[in-house]
Coordinates of C-alpha atoms in Angstrom, one line a residue:
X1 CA 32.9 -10.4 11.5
X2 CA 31.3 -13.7 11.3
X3 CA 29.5 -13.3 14.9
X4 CA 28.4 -9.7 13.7
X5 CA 26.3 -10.7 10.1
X6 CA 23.5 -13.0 12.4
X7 CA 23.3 -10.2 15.2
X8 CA 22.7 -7.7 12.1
X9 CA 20.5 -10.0 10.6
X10 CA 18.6 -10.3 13.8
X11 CA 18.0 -6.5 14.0
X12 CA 17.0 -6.2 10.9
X13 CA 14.3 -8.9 11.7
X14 CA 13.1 -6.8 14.6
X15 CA 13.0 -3.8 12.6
X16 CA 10.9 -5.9 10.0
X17 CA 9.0 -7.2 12.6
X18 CA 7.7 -3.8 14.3
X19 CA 7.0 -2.1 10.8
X20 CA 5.1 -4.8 10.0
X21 CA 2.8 -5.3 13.4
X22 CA -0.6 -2.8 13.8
X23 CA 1.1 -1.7 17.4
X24 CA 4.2 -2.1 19.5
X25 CA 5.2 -5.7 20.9
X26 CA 6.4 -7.1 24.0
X27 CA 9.9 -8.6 24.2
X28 CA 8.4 -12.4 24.2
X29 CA 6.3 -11.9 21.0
X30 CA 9.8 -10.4 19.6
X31 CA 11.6 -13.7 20.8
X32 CA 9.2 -16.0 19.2
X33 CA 9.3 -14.8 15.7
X34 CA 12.9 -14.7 16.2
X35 CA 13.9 -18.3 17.6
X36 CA 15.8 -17.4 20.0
X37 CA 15.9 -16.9 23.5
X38 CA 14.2 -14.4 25.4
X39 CA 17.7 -13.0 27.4
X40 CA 19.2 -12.8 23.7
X41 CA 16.1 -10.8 22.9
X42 CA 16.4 -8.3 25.6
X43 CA 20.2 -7.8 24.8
X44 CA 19.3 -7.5 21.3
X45 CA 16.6 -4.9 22.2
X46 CA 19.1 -2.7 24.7
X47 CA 21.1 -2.0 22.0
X48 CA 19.1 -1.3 19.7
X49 CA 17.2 1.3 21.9
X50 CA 21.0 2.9 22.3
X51 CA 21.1 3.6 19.1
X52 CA 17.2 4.9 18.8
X53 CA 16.0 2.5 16.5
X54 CA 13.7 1.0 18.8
X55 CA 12.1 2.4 22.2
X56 CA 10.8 0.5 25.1
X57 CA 7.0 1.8 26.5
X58 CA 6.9 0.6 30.1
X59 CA 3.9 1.6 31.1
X60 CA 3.1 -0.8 28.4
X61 CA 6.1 -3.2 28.8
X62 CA 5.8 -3.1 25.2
X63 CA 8.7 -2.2 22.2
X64 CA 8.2 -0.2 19.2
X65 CA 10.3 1.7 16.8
X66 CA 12.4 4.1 17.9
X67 CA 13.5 7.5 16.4
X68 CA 16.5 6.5 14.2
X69 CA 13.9 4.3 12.4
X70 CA 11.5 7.0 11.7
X71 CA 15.1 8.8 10.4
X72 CA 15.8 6.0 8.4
X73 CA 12.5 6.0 6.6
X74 CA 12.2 9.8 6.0
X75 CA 15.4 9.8 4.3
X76 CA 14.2 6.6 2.1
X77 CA 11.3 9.3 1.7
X78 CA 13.9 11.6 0.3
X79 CA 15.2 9.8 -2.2
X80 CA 12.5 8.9 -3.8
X81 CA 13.0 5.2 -4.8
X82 CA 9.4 3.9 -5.2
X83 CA 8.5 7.1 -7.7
X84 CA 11.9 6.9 -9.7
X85 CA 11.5 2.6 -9.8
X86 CA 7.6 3.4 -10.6
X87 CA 7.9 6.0 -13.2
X88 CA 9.5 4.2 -16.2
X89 CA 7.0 1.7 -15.7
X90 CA 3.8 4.5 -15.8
X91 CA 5.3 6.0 -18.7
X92 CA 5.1 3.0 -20.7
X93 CA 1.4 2.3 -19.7
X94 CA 0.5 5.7 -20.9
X95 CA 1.9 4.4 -24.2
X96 CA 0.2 1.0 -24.2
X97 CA -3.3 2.2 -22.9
X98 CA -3.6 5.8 -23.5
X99 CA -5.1 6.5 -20.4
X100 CA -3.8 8.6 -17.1
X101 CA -1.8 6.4 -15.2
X102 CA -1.0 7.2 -11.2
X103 CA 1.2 5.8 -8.8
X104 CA -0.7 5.6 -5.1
X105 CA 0.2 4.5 -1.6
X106 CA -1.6 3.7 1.3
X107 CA -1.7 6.7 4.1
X108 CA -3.8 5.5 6.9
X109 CA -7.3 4.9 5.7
X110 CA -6.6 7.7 2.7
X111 CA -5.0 7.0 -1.1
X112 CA -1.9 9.0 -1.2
X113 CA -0.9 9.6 -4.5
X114 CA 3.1 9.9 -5.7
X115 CA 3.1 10.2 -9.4
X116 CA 1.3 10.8 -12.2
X117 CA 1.8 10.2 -16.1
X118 CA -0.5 11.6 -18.4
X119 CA -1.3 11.2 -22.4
X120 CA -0.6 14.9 -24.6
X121 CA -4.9 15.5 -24.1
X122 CA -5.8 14.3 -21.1
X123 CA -9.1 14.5 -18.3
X124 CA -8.2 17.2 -15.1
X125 CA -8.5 14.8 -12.2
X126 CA -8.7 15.9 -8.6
X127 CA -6.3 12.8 -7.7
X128 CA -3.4 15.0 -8.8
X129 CA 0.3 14.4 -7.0
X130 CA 0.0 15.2 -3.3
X131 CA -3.5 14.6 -2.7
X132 CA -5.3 12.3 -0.4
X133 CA -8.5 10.4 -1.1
X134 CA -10.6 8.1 1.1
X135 CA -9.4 4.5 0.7
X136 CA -12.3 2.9 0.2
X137 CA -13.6 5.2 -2.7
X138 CA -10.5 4.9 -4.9
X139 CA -9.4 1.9 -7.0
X140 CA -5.8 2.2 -5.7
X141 CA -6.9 2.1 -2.0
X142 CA -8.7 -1.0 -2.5
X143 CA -6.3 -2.4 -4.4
X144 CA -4.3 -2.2 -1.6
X145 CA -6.9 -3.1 1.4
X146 CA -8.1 -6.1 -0.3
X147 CA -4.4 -7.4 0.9
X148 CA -3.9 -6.5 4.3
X149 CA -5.1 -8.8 7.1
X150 CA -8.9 -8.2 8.0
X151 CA -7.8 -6.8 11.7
X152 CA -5.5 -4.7 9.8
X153 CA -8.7 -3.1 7.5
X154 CA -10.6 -3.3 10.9
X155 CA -7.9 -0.6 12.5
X156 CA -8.0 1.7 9.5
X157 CA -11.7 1.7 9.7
X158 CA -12.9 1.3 13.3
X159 CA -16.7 1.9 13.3
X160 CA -19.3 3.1 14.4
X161 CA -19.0 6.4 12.0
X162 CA -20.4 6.5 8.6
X163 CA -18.0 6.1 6.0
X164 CA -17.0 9.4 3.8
X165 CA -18.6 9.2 0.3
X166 CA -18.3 11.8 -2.8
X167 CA -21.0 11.1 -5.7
X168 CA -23.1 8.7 -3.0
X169 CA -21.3 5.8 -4.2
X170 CA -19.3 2.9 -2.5
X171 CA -19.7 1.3 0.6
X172 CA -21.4 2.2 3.5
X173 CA -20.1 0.3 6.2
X174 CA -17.0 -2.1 6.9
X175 CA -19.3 -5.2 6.6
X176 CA -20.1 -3.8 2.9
X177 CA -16.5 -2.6 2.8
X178 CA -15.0 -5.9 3.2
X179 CA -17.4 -7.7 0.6
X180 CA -15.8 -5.3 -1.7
X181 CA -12.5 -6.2 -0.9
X182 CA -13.2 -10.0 -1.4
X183 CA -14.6 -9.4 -5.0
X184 CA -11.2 -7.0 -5.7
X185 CA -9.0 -10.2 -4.0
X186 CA -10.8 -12.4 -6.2
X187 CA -10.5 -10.6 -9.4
X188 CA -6.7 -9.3 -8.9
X189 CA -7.6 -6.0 -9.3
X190 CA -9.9 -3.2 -8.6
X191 CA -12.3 -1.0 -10.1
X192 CA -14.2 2.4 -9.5
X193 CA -17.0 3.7 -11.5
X194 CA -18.2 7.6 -10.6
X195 CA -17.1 6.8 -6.8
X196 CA -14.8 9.9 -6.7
X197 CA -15.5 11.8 -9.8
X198 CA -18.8 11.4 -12.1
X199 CA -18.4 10.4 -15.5
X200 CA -14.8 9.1 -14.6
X201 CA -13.4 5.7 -13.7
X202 CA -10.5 3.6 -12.4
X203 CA -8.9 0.5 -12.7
X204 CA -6.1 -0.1 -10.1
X205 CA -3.9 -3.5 -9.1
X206 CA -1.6 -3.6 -6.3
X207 CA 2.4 -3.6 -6.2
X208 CA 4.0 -5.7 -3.2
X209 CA 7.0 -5.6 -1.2
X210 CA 9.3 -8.5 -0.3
X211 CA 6.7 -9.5 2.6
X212 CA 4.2 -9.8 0.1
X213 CA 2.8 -7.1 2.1
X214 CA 1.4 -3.8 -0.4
X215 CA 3.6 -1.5 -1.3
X216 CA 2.0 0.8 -3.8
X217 CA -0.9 0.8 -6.2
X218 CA -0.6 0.9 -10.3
X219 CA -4.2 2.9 -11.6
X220 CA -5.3 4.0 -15.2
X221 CA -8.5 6.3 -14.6
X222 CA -10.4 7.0 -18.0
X223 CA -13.8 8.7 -19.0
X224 CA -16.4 6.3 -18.8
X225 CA -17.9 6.8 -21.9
X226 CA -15.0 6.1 -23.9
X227 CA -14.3 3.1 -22.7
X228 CA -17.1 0.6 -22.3
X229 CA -16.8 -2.1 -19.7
X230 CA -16.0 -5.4 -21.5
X231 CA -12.8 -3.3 -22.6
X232 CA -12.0 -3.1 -18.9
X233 CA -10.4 -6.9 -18.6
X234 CA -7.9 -5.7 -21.4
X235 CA -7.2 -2.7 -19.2
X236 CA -6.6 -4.3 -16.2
X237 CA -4.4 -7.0 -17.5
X238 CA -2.1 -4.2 -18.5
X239 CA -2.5 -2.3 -15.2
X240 CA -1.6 -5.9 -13.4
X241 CA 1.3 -6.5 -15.5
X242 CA 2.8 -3.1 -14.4
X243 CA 2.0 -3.5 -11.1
X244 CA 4.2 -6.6 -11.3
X245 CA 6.9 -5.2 -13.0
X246 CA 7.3 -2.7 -9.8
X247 CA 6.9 -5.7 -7.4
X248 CA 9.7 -7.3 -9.3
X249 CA 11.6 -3.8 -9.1
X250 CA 11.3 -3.7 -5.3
X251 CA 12.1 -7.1 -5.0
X252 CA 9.1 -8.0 -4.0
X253 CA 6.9 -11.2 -4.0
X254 CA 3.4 -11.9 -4.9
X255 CA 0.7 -11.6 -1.8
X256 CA -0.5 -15.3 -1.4
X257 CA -3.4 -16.2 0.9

């Protein structure tokens, strides 16, 4: 039993290791993050492409994740853990702020969003549950962006297209894109004003998984003219503080640069 807990532990890393990376891997690059040696690697790697969880490319001579994985993760999908460890936490910011608060994720270069908790009178938004929004334009998706590696944001948003706008707001570009995303990184959290809907904004901070990689977005989206922007500080420590809670929920860790 002993001798089984390090070679489980050791898939697990792999398994870590290709959800994390932008692409598949090659069996060194596999070996190095591991420590250990690259014969150990490829024994490690048969079996787990025996079971399906990972799948070897060899026209690439490259590994990725296999099918069981993708099984794995749709089933984590069906239970729901993020929402039901997220909702608690939205309801009570509805109390505190009295404000919409939604529960977003990263799909590609789009804001999916999860959940949604509303106040008894409350604005119709078009970021309802289920619907995708451009990344860039939403407070949640930047929230998000402004913590991912700047290759990572590079791949999401590979040029030379222009980028998608709404009310002709928010960047242009990835150069103006990424200046954004250094002000949100700064700040701890992010903000839109009109970008998807005129005469409505956002204020979004990001939840992180135990990588310290983001997990989920916390948002509270408002009319504008209700709530003038000094008040938005006060707002957004509140929004933070939920996002932590969920980081500390999915046992997660801070992002650190």
């Amino acid at each position: 039993m002993g001798e089984q807990v390090p070679a489980a532990r050791r898939a697990m890393a792999v398994l870590r290791l290709l959800a994390a990376s932008a692409g598949p891997l090659p069996a060194s690059a596999i070996a190095r993050h591991l420590d250990v040696p690259r014969s150990s690697t490829y024994h490690l790697l048969a079996a787990m492409a025996e079971d399906g969880f990972v799948t070897y490319l060899p026209e690439e001579r490259r590994w990725g994740l296999g099918v069981a994985a993708f099984e794995i993760g749709s089933a984590y999908l069906r239970h729901g853990p993020l929402e039901r460890l997220a909702r608690p936490l939205l309801r009570r910011l509805v109390d505190r702020v009295g404000e919409i608060a939604q529960l977003g994720v990263l799909h590609g270069a789009e804001t999916l969003y999860l959940l949604k908790e509303q106040p008894p009178r409350h604005e119709t938004l078009v970021t309802d549950v289920g619907v995708r929004m451009p990344a860039q334009l939403t407070a949640s998706g930047r929230s998000m962006l402004a913590h991912l590696p700047a290759a990572q944001v590079r791949a999401l948003f590979p040029g030379p297209a222009p980028f998608v706008h709404r009310t002709g707001r928010g960047p242009a570009s990835l150069r103006e894109l990424r200046r954004v995303l250094a002000d949100d990184a700064r700040r701890g959290w992010s903000y839109e004003d009109g970008w998807i809907t005129e005469g409505l904004a956002s204020i979004a901070a990001c939840a992180f998984d135990h990588t310290g990689h983001p997990a989920a977005a916390v948002a509270v989206t408002f009319r504008r003219e209700r709530r003038p922007e000094e008040s938005w500080p006060w707002l957004a420590e509140r929004v933070r503080a939920t996002a932590a809670d969920l980081t500390t929920r999915l046992g997660g860790r801070p992002h650190t640069r």
